[in-house]
Amino acid sequence: MKKWIFPIFLVLGVLLVACSNDTSAEGEQSKVKVGIRNSELRTWEYLKEQAEEEGLEIEIVNFSSAYDPNQALIEGDIDINAFQHVAYLDSFNENTNSDIVPIGTTIIAPLGLYSSKYDAVSDIPDEAQIAVPNDAPNWGRALLLLQEAGLLTVVDDFDGNGGKDKIKENPKNIEIVPVDGANAPRVMEDTAGSVINNGVSLEAGLTLKDALIHESQTAKPYINVIAAREQDKENETFQKIVEIYQSEQTAEFIEETYKGNYLPTSITLEELSTYKEAYSSN
C-alpha cells in the first residue's frame, strides 16, 4: 500500500498548483479573459497593467467583426466582454433568449454621419442614399441622428430599434441603405453619406472632427458596458476590473489617448436601467 502514497500525493499536488493559477489565496479568481474589439485595445492594454498592480491577470481576447463576443461569453470562452452599448446588449438577449447582464459602464462612443462627397448636411441632395448599420439598435440610433440632422422624423411610438417602417416623415426622400456596421466606411464612396459607429470609424482612420454631424450628448441607451453572464454579476474579481475601468486614472488615459472620440461615462446600473425613457424625449 505504501508505494501508492507518493503518486497519490503527487497528483493532488499538481491539481492544487493548477487551481492556484486561476484563484488567489482568498479563493478569488485571479485571471480573467476579456473579450473586446480592436477599437478599445489600447484601453485594455492599459487596464491590464493596472490590474497587475492589484494582483489580477487580464487576458485580452480581441475579436474581429466576424464573431460576436457575446456568443463567446455564452459558450464560456471568455469571462466578461466590453464592446457594446446597453441597447445592443438588450437586443441580443431578446433575440437569442440569453441572460448576459451589464456589470459596469465604461464609455460612450458617439455615432457620426460621414461623407466623402459633401461638406455639410445641407449639401445632401434629395433622394440621396445614406447607409446605416443594419443591426436594429444601431439602425435606430442612426435614425435618431438623422432626425437631429433634420433629414427625417421617426414615428411617435419609436422604440429605439431601426427599420424603414420607423420613419414618419422623409421630406427629402432619403433612401436608407442598411449595411453591416463594419462595412459602413467602405460604402461612403457609393452613397451620399454613411452613419458609422465610433469604433469602426476610428479603425477606418476617421475621427469625430470628420463627421458632418455626431451625437453631442451622453445618451443612456448608447453607453458601453462591461458585461458578464447573469450568474457572474456579483463576481468580486469582475467588480474589481469595473472599479479599475471607472477610476480617474483610466478616464484621463482615455481622454488623452482618443482625443475626445471616446467619452468616459460612469453611471450606476440603476440609472442605466432607465435608458428606455430616453426615447420618449427624442
PDB file of C-alpha atoms in Angstrom:
ATOM      1  CA  MET A   1       0.000   0.000   0.000  1.00  0.00           C
ATOM      2  CA  LYS A   2       2.800   2.445   0.831  1.00  0.00           C
ATOM      3  CA  LYS A   3       4.122   2.524  -2.743  1.00  0.00           C
ATOM      4  CA  TRP A   4       0.824   4.221  -3.838  1.00  0.00           C
ATOM      5  CA  ILE A   5       1.102   7.048  -1.331  1.00  0.00           C
ATOM      6  CA  PHE A   6       3.648   9.115  -3.258  1.00  0.00           C
ATOM      7  CA  PRO A   7       1.809   9.000  -6.629  1.00  0.00           C
ATOM      8  CA  ILE A   8      -1.460   9.971  -4.956  1.00  0.00           C
ATOM      9  CA  PHE A   9       0.097  12.983  -3.221  1.00  0.00           C
ATOM     10  CA  LEU A  10       1.883  13.913  -6.444  1.00  0.00           C
ATOM     11  CA  VAL A  11      -1.416  14.024  -8.340  1.00  0.00           C
ATOM     12  CA  LEU A  12      -3.054  16.035  -5.573  1.00  0.00           C
ATOM     13  CA  GLY A  13      -0.142  18.460  -5.605  1.00  0.00           C
ATOM     14  CA  VAL A  14      -0.431  19.002  -9.357  1.00  0.00           C
ATOM     15  CA  LEU A  15      -4.156  19.671  -9.015  1.00  0.00           C
ATOM     16  CA  LEU A  16      -3.590  22.188  -6.247  1.00  0.00           C
ATOM     17  CA  VAL A  17      -0.945  24.031  -8.262  1.00  0.00           C
ATOM     18  CA  ALA A  18      -3.220  24.104 -11.308  1.00  0.00           C
ATOM     19  CA  CYS A  19      -6.064  25.544  -9.241  1.00  0.00           C
ATOM     20  CA  SER A  20      -3.807  28.178  -7.699  1.00  0.00           C
ATOM     21  CA  ASN A  21      -3.045  29.592 -11.149  1.00  0.00           C
ATOM     22  CA  ASP A  22      -6.628  30.852 -11.507  1.00  0.00           C
ATOM     23  CA  THR A  23      -7.505  31.752  -7.915  1.00  0.00           C
ATOM     24  CA  SER A  24      -5.946  33.930  -5.274  1.00  0.00           C
ATOM     25  CA  ALA A  25      -5.116  32.903  -1.722  1.00  0.00           C
ATOM     26  CA  GLU A  26      -8.591  34.069  -0.702  1.00  0.00           C
ATOM     27  CA  GLY A  27     -10.184  31.853  -3.323  1.00  0.00           C
ATOM     28  CA  GLU A  28     -10.963  34.686  -5.743  1.00  0.00           C
ATOM     29  CA  GLN A  29     -10.405  34.324  -9.459  1.00  0.00           C
ATOM     30  CA  SER A  30      -7.100  35.964 -10.398  1.00  0.00           C
ATOM     31  CA  LYS A  31      -7.116  35.541 -14.193  1.00  0.00           C
ATOM     32  CA  VAL A  32      -9.893  36.974 -16.332  1.00  0.00           C
ATOM     33  CA  LYS A  33     -10.421  36.570 -20.068  1.00  0.00           C
ATOM     34  CA  VAL A  34     -11.906  39.753 -21.518  1.00  0.00           C
ATOM     35  CA  GLY A  35     -13.455  39.802 -24.998  1.00  0.00           C
ATOM     36  CA  ILE A  36     -13.086  43.115 -26.839  1.00  0.00           C
ATOM     37  CA  ARG A  37     -12.967  44.615 -30.312  1.00  0.00           C
ATOM     38  CA  ASN A  38      -9.801  46.222 -31.664  1.00  0.00           C
ATOM     39  CA  SER A  39     -11.020  49.817 -31.238  1.00  0.00           C
ATOM     40  CA  GLU A  40     -10.512  49.667 -27.451  1.00  0.00           C
ATOM     41  CA  LEU A  41      -7.345  47.583 -27.449  1.00  0.00           C
ATOM     42  CA  ARG A  42      -5.157  50.394 -26.121  1.00  0.00           C
ATOM     43  CA  THR A  43      -7.528  50.945 -23.194  1.00  0.00           C
ATOM     44  CA  TRP A  44      -7.477  47.301 -22.200  1.00  0.00           C
ATOM     45  CA  GLU A  45      -3.719  47.060 -22.524  1.00  0.00           C
ATOM     46  CA  TYR A  46      -3.578  49.947 -20.041  1.00  0.00           C
ATOM     47  CA  LEU A  47      -6.118  48.226 -17.777  1.00  0.00           C
ATOM     48  CA  LYS A  48      -4.093  45.023 -17.936  1.00  0.00           C
ATOM     49  CA  GLU A  49      -1.100  46.880 -16.461  1.00  0.00           C
ATOM     50  CA  GLN A  50      -3.250  48.477 -13.759  1.00  0.00           C
ATOM     51  CA  ALA A  51      -4.819  45.127 -12.869  1.00  0.00           C
ATOM     52  CA  GLU A  52      -1.396  43.530 -12.421  1.00  0.00           C
ATOM     53  CA  GLU A  53      -0.737  46.002  -9.612  1.00  0.00           C
ATOM     54  CA  GLU A  54      -3.896  44.658  -7.944  1.00  0.00           C
ATOM     55  CA  GLY A  55      -2.752  41.057  -8.341  1.00  0.00           C
ATOM     56  CA  LEU A  56      -5.134  40.358 -11.233  1.00  0.00           C
ATOM     57  CA  GLU A  57      -4.200  38.955 -14.634  1.00  0.00           C
ATOM     58  CA  ILE A  58      -6.246  40.085 -17.616  1.00  0.00           C
ATOM     59  CA  GLU A  59      -6.061  38.059 -20.814  1.00  0.00           C
ATOM     60  CA  ILE A  60      -7.272  40.160 -23.735  1.00  0.00           C
ATOM     61  CA  VAL A  61      -9.207  38.248 -26.409  1.00  0.00           C
ATOM     62  CA  ASN A  62      -9.551  40.519 -29.446  1.00  0.00           C
ATOM     63  CA  PHE A  63     -12.481  39.581 -31.713  1.00  0.00           C
ATOM     64  CA  SER A  64     -12.954  40.634 -35.328  1.00  0.00           C
ATOM     65  CA  SER A  65     -16.345  41.813 -36.585  1.00  0.00           C
ATOM     66  CA  ALA A  66     -16.968  38.288 -37.880  1.00  0.00           C
ATOM     67  CA  TYR A  67     -17.615  36.911 -34.381  1.00  0.00           C
ATOM     68  CA  ASP A  68     -19.808  38.317 -31.633  1.00  0.00           C
ATOM     69  CA  PRO A  69     -18.074  38.429 -28.217  1.00  0.00           C
ATOM     70  CA  ASN A  70     -21.489  37.789 -26.665  1.00  0.00           C
ATOM     71  CA  GLN A  71     -21.540  34.339 -28.220  1.00  0.00           C
ATOM     72  CA  ALA A  72     -18.066  33.664 -26.863  1.00  0.00           C
ATOM     73  CA  LEU A  73     -19.294  34.724 -23.418  1.00  0.00           C
ATOM     74  CA  ILE A  74     -22.279  32.388 -23.588  1.00  0.00           C
ATOM     75  CA  GLU A  75     -20.049  29.493 -24.622  1.00  0.00           C
ATOM     76  CA  GLY A  76     -17.613  30.157 -21.770  1.00  0.00           C
ATOM     77  CA  ASP A  77     -14.650  31.019 -23.993  1.00  0.00           C
ATOM     78  CA  ILE A  78     -14.276  34.341 -22.139  1.00  0.00           C
ATOM     79  CA  ASP A  79     -15.279  35.555 -18.676  1.00  0.00           C
ATOM     80  CA  ILE A  80     -16.531  39.066 -19.481  1.00  0.00           C
ATOM     81  CA  ASN A  81     -16.681  41.305 -22.533  1.00  0.00           C
ATOM     82  CA  ALA A  82     -16.523  45.033 -23.243  1.00  0.00           C
ATOM     83  CA  PHE A  83     -17.501  46.078 -26.748  1.00  0.00           C
ATOM     84  CA  GLN A  84     -21.202  47.034 -26.824  1.00  0.00           C
ATOM     85  CA  HIS A  85     -23.715  49.589 -25.628  1.00  0.00           C
ATOM     86  CA  VAL A  86     -26.608  48.533 -23.448  1.00  0.00           C
ATOM     87  CA  ALA A  87     -29.258  48.841 -26.185  1.00  0.00           C
ATOM     88  CA  TYR A  88     -27.296  46.381 -28.341  1.00  0.00           C
ATOM     89  CA  LEU A  89     -26.940  44.019 -25.380  1.00  0.00           C
ATOM     90  CA  ASP A  90     -30.666  44.101 -24.635  1.00  0.00           C
ATOM     91  CA  SER A  91     -31.457  43.407 -28.286  1.00  0.00           C
ATOM     92  CA  PHE A  92     -29.021  40.475 -28.324  1.00  0.00           C
ATOM     93  CA  ASN A  93     -30.598  38.977 -25.203  1.00  0.00           C
ATOM     94  CA  GLU A  94     -34.079  39.345 -26.637  1.00  0.00           C
ATOM     95  CA  ASN A  95     -33.161  37.794 -29.988  1.00  0.00           C
ATOM     96  CA  THR A  96     -31.175  34.886 -28.536  1.00  0.00           C
ATOM     97  CA  ASN A  97     -33.005  34.307 -25.249  1.00  0.00           C
ATOM     98  CA  SER A  98     -29.734  34.939 -23.408  1.00  0.00           C
ATOM     99  CA  ASP A  99     -29.075  36.327 -19.935  1.00  0.00           C
ATOM    100  CA  ILE A 100     -25.976  38.477 -20.311  1.00  0.00           C
ATOM    101  CA  VAL A 101     -26.042  41.464 -17.955  1.00  0.00           C
ATOM    102  CA  PRO A 102     -24.108  44.736 -17.622  1.00  0.00           C
ATOM    103  CA  ILE A 103     -21.879  44.905 -14.560  1.00  0.00           C
ATOM    104  CA  GLY A 104     -20.467  48.389 -15.107  1.00  0.00           C
ATOM    105  CA  THR A 105     -20.499  51.311 -17.535  1.00  0.00           C
ATOM    106  CA  THR A 106     -17.425  52.403 -19.472  1.00  0.00           C
ATOM    107  CA  ILE A 107     -17.640  54.964 -22.300  1.00  0.00           C
ATOM    108  CA  ILE A 108     -19.897  56.411 -24.925  1.00  0.00           C
ATOM    109  CA  ALA A 109     -18.554  56.369 -28.464  1.00  0.00           C
ATOM    110  CA  PRO A 110     -20.567  58.993 -30.376  1.00  0.00           C
ATOM    111  CA  LEU A 111     -22.129  57.887 -33.658  1.00  0.00           C
ATOM    112  CA  GLY A 112     -21.421  60.122 -36.673  1.00  0.00           C
ATOM    113  CA  LEU A 113     -22.634  60.820 -40.199  1.00  0.00           C
ATOM    114  CA  TYR A 114     -19.635  60.845 -42.550  1.00  0.00           C
ATOM    115  CA  SER A 115     -19.397  61.738 -46.221  1.00  0.00           C
ATOM    116  CA  SER A 116     -16.655  61.738 -48.824  1.00  0.00           C
ATOM    117  CA  LYS A 117     -18.787  63.849 -51.203  1.00  0.00           C
ATOM    118  CA  TYR A 118     -20.362  66.595 -49.106  1.00  0.00           C
ATOM    119  CA  ASP A 119     -19.046  69.062 -46.545  1.00  0.00           C
ATOM    120  CA  ALA A 120     -22.325  69.762 -44.725  1.00  0.00           C
ATOM    121  CA  VAL A 121     -25.655  68.087 -44.080  1.00  0.00           C
ATOM    122  CA  SER A 122     -27.398  70.873 -46.001  1.00  0.00           C
ATOM    123  CA  ASP A 123     -25.457  69.847 -49.136  1.00  0.00           C
ATOM    124  CA  ILE A 124     -27.012  66.367 -49.229  1.00  0.00           C
ATOM    125  CA  PRO A 125     -29.461  66.357 -52.160  1.00  0.00           C
ATOM    126  CA  ASP A 126     -32.989  64.998 -52.396  1.00  0.00           C
ATOM    127  CA  GLU A 127     -33.299  61.237 -52.976  1.00  0.00           C
ATOM    128  CA  ALA A 128     -29.732  60.674 -51.809  1.00  0.00           C
ATOM    129  CA  GLN A 129     -28.679  57.358 -50.328  1.00  0.00           C
ATOM    130  CA  ILE A 130     -27.436  57.201 -46.746  1.00  0.00           C
ATOM    131  CA  ALA A 131     -26.000  53.986 -45.298  1.00  0.00           C
ATOM    132  CA  VAL A 132     -26.803  52.953 -41.722  1.00  0.00           C
ATOM    133  CA  PRO A 133     -25.755  49.958 -39.569  1.00  0.00           C
ATOM    134  CA  ASN A 134     -28.174  47.085 -40.176  1.00  0.00           C
ATOM    135  CA  ASP A 135     -28.499  45.794 -36.593  1.00  0.00           C
ATOM    136  CA  ALA A 136     -31.732  47.047 -35.038  1.00  0.00           C
ATOM    137  CA  PRO A 137     -30.322  49.105 -32.115  1.00  0.00           C
ATOM    138  CA  ASN A 138     -27.686  50.951 -34.161  1.00  0.00           C
ATOM    139  CA  TRP A 139     -30.110  51.386 -37.064  1.00  0.00           C
ATOM    140  CA  GLY A 140     -32.463  53.076 -34.624  1.00  0.00           C
ATOM    141  CA  ARG A 141     -29.630  55.142 -33.226  1.00  0.00           C
ATOM    142  CA  ALA A 142     -28.741  56.238 -36.762  1.00  0.00           C
ATOM    143  CA  LEU A 143     -32.327  57.321 -37.418  1.00  0.00           C
ATOM    144  CA  LEU A 144     -32.264  59.499 -34.316  1.00  0.00           C
ATOM    145  CA  LEU A 145     -29.039  61.097 -35.548  1.00  0.00           C
ATOM    146  CA  LEU A 146     -30.567  61.751 -38.985  1.00  0.00           C
ATOM    147  CA  GLN A 147     -33.587  63.232 -37.217  1.00  0.00           C
ATOM    148  CA  GLU A 148     -31.267  65.534 -35.282  1.00  0.00           C
ATOM    149  CA  ALA A 149     -29.724  66.500 -38.629  1.00  0.00           C
ATOM    150  CA  GLY A 150     -33.174  67.480 -39.914  1.00  0.00           C
ATOM    151  CA  LEU A 151     -33.230  64.862 -42.677  1.00  0.00           C
ATOM    152  CA  LEU A 152     -36.182  62.831 -41.389  1.00  0.00           C
ATOM    153  CA  THR A 153     -38.518  62.236 -38.448  1.00  0.00           C
ATOM    154  CA  VAL A 154     -39.075  58.955 -36.597  1.00  0.00           C
ATOM    155  CA  VAL A 155     -42.512  57.602 -35.674  1.00  0.00           C
ATOM    156  CA  ASP A 156     -44.227  58.780 -32.486  1.00  0.00           C
ATOM    157  CA  ASP A 157     -44.014  55.376 -30.802  1.00  0.00           C
ATOM    158  CA  PHE A 158     -40.353  54.891 -31.683  1.00  0.00           C
ATOM    159  CA  ASP A 159     -38.872  52.126 -29.527  1.00  0.00           C
ATOM    160  CA  GLY A 160     -35.217  52.739 -30.328  1.00  0.00           C
ATOM    161  CA  ASN A 161     -34.896  49.928 -32.855  1.00  0.00           C
ATOM    162  CA  GLY A 162     -34.391  50.727 -36.505  1.00  0.00           C
ATOM    163  CA  GLY A 163     -36.255  49.781 -39.670  1.00  0.00           C
ATOM    164  CA  LYS A 164     -37.618  51.613 -42.681  1.00  0.00           C
ATOM    165  CA  ASP A 165     -41.060  51.454 -41.081  1.00  0.00           C
ATOM    166  CA  LYS A 166     -39.764  53.611 -38.212  1.00  0.00           C
ATOM    167  CA  ILE A 167     -39.588  56.712 -40.414  1.00  0.00           C
ATOM    168  CA  LYS A 168     -42.595  59.025 -40.078  1.00  0.00           C
ATOM    169  CA  GLU A 169     -41.550  61.886 -42.343  1.00  0.00           C
ATOM    170  CA  ASN A 170     -38.899  61.933 -45.050  1.00  0.00           C
ATOM    171  CA  PRO A 171     -39.224  65.286 -46.873  1.00  0.00           C
ATOM    172  CA  LYS A 172     -36.065  64.813 -48.962  1.00  0.00           C
ATOM    173  CA  ASN A 173     -36.965  61.225 -49.878  1.00  0.00           C
ATOM    174  CA  ILE A 174     -33.672  59.997 -48.473  1.00  0.00           C
ATOM    175  CA  GLU A 175     -33.087  56.327 -49.265  1.00  0.00           C
ATOM    176  CA  ILE A 176     -31.849  54.467 -46.192  1.00  0.00           C
ATOM    177  CA  VAL A 177     -29.402  51.687 -47.103  1.00  0.00           C
ATOM    178  CA  PRO A 178     -28.780  49.191 -44.270  1.00  0.00           C
ATOM    179  CA  VAL A 179     -25.278  47.668 -44.329  1.00  0.00           C
ATOM    180  CA  ASP A 180     -23.128  45.626 -41.995  1.00  0.00           C
ATOM    181  CA  GLY A 181     -21.752  48.110 -39.467  1.00  0.00           C
ATOM    182  CA  ALA A 182     -18.159  47.023 -40.093  1.00  0.00           C
ATOM    183  CA  ASN A 183     -18.547  47.824 -43.800  1.00  0.00           C
ATOM    184  CA  ALA A 184     -20.059  51.287 -43.315  1.00  0.00           C
ATOM    185  CA  PRO A 185     -16.817  53.189 -44.160  1.00  0.00           C
ATOM    186  CA  ARG A 186     -16.403  51.232 -47.394  1.00  0.00           C
ATOM    187  CA  VAL A 187     -19.752  52.335 -48.829  1.00  0.00           C
ATOM    188  CA  MET A 188     -19.060  56.052 -48.396  1.00  0.00           C
ATOM    189  CA  GLU A 189     -17.881  56.295 -51.998  1.00  0.00           C
ATOM    190  CA  ASP A 190     -21.152  54.849 -53.256  1.00  0.00           C
ATOM    191  CA  THR A 191     -23.522  56.886 -51.084  1.00  0.00           C
ATOM    192  CA  ALA A 192     -24.089  60.485 -50.069  1.00  0.00           C
ATOM    193  CA  GLY A 193     -23.125  59.593 -46.539  1.00  0.00           C
ATOM    194  CA  SER A 194     -22.706  56.792 -44.061  1.00  0.00           C
ATOM    195  CA  VAL A 195     -23.628  56.622 -40.398  1.00  0.00           C
ATOM    196  CA  ILE A 196     -20.693  54.907 -38.710  1.00  0.00           C
ATOM    197  CA  ASN A 197     -20.100  53.645 -35.196  1.00  0.00           C
ATOM    198  CA  ASN A 198     -17.238  55.428 -33.483  1.00  0.00           C
ATOM    199  CA  GLY A 199     -15.058  52.357 -33.038  1.00  0.00           C
ATOM    200  CA  VAL A 200     -15.453  51.405 -36.693  1.00  0.00           C
ATOM    201  CA  SER A 201     -14.705  54.949 -37.835  1.00  0.00           C
ATOM    202  CA  LEU A 202     -11.509  55.047 -35.773  1.00  0.00           C
ATOM    203  CA  GLU A 203     -10.336  51.808 -37.365  1.00  0.00           C
ATOM    204  CA  ALA A 204     -11.013  53.423 -40.764  1.00  0.00           C
ATOM    205  CA  GLY A 205      -8.903  56.459 -39.878  1.00  0.00           C
ATOM    206  CA  LEU A 206     -11.863  58.793 -39.258  1.00  0.00           C
ATOM    207  CA  THR A 207     -12.439  60.966 -36.192  1.00  0.00           C
ATOM    208  CA  LEU A 208     -15.442  62.899 -34.918  1.00  0.00           C
ATOM    209  CA  LYS A 209     -13.966  66.026 -36.469  1.00  0.00           C
ATOM    210  CA  ASP A 210     -14.532  64.417 -39.878  1.00  0.00           C
ATOM    211  CA  ALA A 211     -18.255  63.853 -39.259  1.00  0.00           C
ATOM    212  CA  LEU A 212     -20.905  66.141 -40.746  1.00  0.00           C
ATOM    213  CA  ILE A 213     -22.834  65.640 -37.518  1.00  0.00           C
ATOM    214  CA  HIS A 214     -22.392  63.406 -34.490  1.00  0.00           C
ATOM    215  CA  GLU A 215     -24.113  62.675 -31.222  1.00  0.00           C
ATOM    216  CA  SER A 216     -23.437  65.562 -28.920  1.00  0.00           C
ATOM    217  CA  GLN A 217     -24.893  64.317 -25.627  1.00  0.00           C
ATOM    218  CA  THR A 218     -24.435  61.264 -23.451  1.00  0.00           C
ATOM    219  CA  ALA A 219     -27.457  59.077 -24.228  1.00  0.00           C
ATOM    220  CA  LYS A 220     -28.108  56.214 -21.840  1.00  0.00           C
ATOM    221  CA  PRO A 221     -29.054  53.620 -24.498  1.00  0.00           C
ATOM    222  CA  TYR A 222     -25.650  54.000 -26.123  1.00  0.00           C
ATOM    223  CA  ILE A 223     -23.422  53.883 -23.072  1.00  0.00           C
ATOM    224  CA  ASN A 224     -20.979  50.996 -23.413  1.00  0.00           C
ATOM    225  CA  VAL A 225     -20.763  48.386 -20.693  1.00  0.00           C
ATOM    226  CA  ILE A 226     -18.686  45.574 -19.295  1.00  0.00           C
ATOM    227  CA  ALA A 227     -20.920  42.512 -19.446  1.00  0.00           C
ATOM    228  CA  ALA A 228     -20.987  39.093 -17.798  1.00  0.00           C
ATOM    229  CA  ARG A 229     -23.235  36.076 -17.532  1.00  0.00           C
ATOM    230  CA  GLU A 230     -26.120  36.508 -15.090  1.00  0.00           C
ATOM    231  CA  GLN A 231     -24.638  34.040 -12.610  1.00  0.00           C
ATOM    232  CA  ASP A 232     -21.368  36.034 -12.532  1.00  0.00           C
ATOM    233  CA  LYS A 233     -22.745  39.529 -11.983  1.00  0.00           C
ATOM    234  CA  GLU A 234     -21.624  39.615  -8.343  1.00  0.00           C
ATOM    235  CA  ASN A 235     -18.169  38.149  -9.041  1.00  0.00           C
ATOM    236  CA  GLU A 236     -15.757  40.178  -6.885  1.00  0.00           C
ATOM    237  CA  THR A 237     -12.877  39.913  -9.343  1.00  0.00           C
ATOM    238  CA  PHE A 238     -15.016  41.198 -12.200  1.00  0.00           C
ATOM    239  CA  GLN A 239     -16.199  44.052  -9.990  1.00  0.00           C
ATOM    240  CA  LYS A 240     -12.566  44.982  -9.292  1.00  0.00           C
ATOM    241  CA  ILE A 241     -11.990  45.292 -13.042  1.00  0.00           C
ATOM    242  CA  VAL A 242     -15.033  47.562 -13.298  1.00  0.00           C
ATOM    243  CA  GLU A 243     -13.606  49.670 -10.482  1.00  0.00           C
ATOM    244  CA  ILE A 244     -10.264  49.977 -12.277  1.00  0.00           C
ATOM    245  CA  TYR A 245     -12.006  50.971 -15.515  1.00  0.00           C
ATOM    246  CA  GLN A 246     -14.055  53.643 -13.747  1.00  0.00           C
ATOM    247  CA  SER A 247     -11.062  55.184 -11.965  1.00  0.00           C
ATOM    248  CA  GLU A 248      -9.938  58.756 -12.587  1.00  0.00           C
ATOM    249  CA  GLN A 249      -6.617  57.472 -13.916  1.00  0.00           C
ATOM    250  CA  THR A 250      -8.325  55.402 -16.600  1.00  0.00           C
ATOM    251  CA  ALA A 251     -10.575  58.321 -17.555  1.00  0.00           C
ATOM    252  CA  GLU A 252      -7.512  60.512 -18.036  1.00  0.00           C
ATOM    253  CA  PHE A 253      -5.851  57.820 -20.144  1.00  0.00           C
ATOM    254  CA  ILE A 254      -8.917  57.519 -22.404  1.00  0.00           C
ATOM    255  CA  GLU A 255      -9.237  61.275 -22.835  1.00  0.00           C
ATOM    256  CA  GLU A 256      -5.557  61.663 -23.736  1.00  0.00           C
ATOM    257  CA  THR A 257      -5.396  58.587 -25.976  1.00  0.00           C
ATOM    258  CA  TYR A 258      -8.581  59.002 -28.004  1.00  0.00           C
ATOM    259  CA  LYS A 259      -8.656  62.811 -28.153  1.00  0.00           C
ATOM    260  CA  GLY A 260     -12.352  63.120 -27.362  1.00  0.00           C
ATOM    261  CA  ASN A 261     -13.585  60.323 -29.625  1.00  0.00           C
ATOM    262  CA  TYR A 262     -14.400  58.190 -26.575  1.00  0.00           C
ATOM    263  CA  LEU A 263     -16.034  59.798 -23.555  1.00  0.00           C
ATOM    264  CA  PRO A 264     -15.573  58.055 -20.162  1.00  0.00           C
ATOM    265  CA  THR A 265     -19.059  57.572 -18.735  1.00  0.00           C
ATOM    266  CA  SER A 266     -19.647  56.146 -15.276  1.00  0.00           C
ATOM    267  CA  ILE A 267     -23.229  55.979 -14.071  1.00  0.00           C
ATOM    268  CA  THR A 268     -24.885  53.466 -11.776  1.00  0.00           C
ATOM    269  CA  LEU A 269     -26.535  50.358 -13.197  1.00  0.00           C
ATOM    270  CA  GLU A 270     -29.793  51.528 -11.628  1.00  0.00           C
ATOM    271  CA  GLU A 271     -29.648  54.748 -13.613  1.00  0.00           C
ATOM    272  CA  LEU A 272     -28.610  52.876 -16.742  1.00  0.00           C
ATOM    273  CA  SER A 273     -31.637  50.585 -16.438  1.00  0.00           C
ATOM    274  CA  THR A 274     -33.935  53.544 -17.080  1.00  0.00           C
ATOM    275  CA  TYR A 275     -32.452  54.181 -20.521  1.00  0.00           C
ATOM    276  CA  LYS A 276     -35.641  53.410 -22.444  1.00  0.00           C
ATOM    277  CA  GLU A 277     -37.131  56.570 -21.016  1.00  0.00           C
ATOM    278  CA  ALA A 278     -34.718  58.477 -23.260  1.00  0.00           C
ATOM    279  CA  TYR A 279     -36.713  57.526 -26.339  1.00  0.00           C
ATOM    280  CA  SER A 280     -39.768  59.421 -25.205  1.00  0.00           C
ATOM    281  CA  SER A 281     -37.765  62.672 -25.145  1.00  0.00           C
ATOM    282  CA  ASN A 282     -36.484  62.325 -28.721  1.00  0.00           C
TER     283      ASN A 282
END
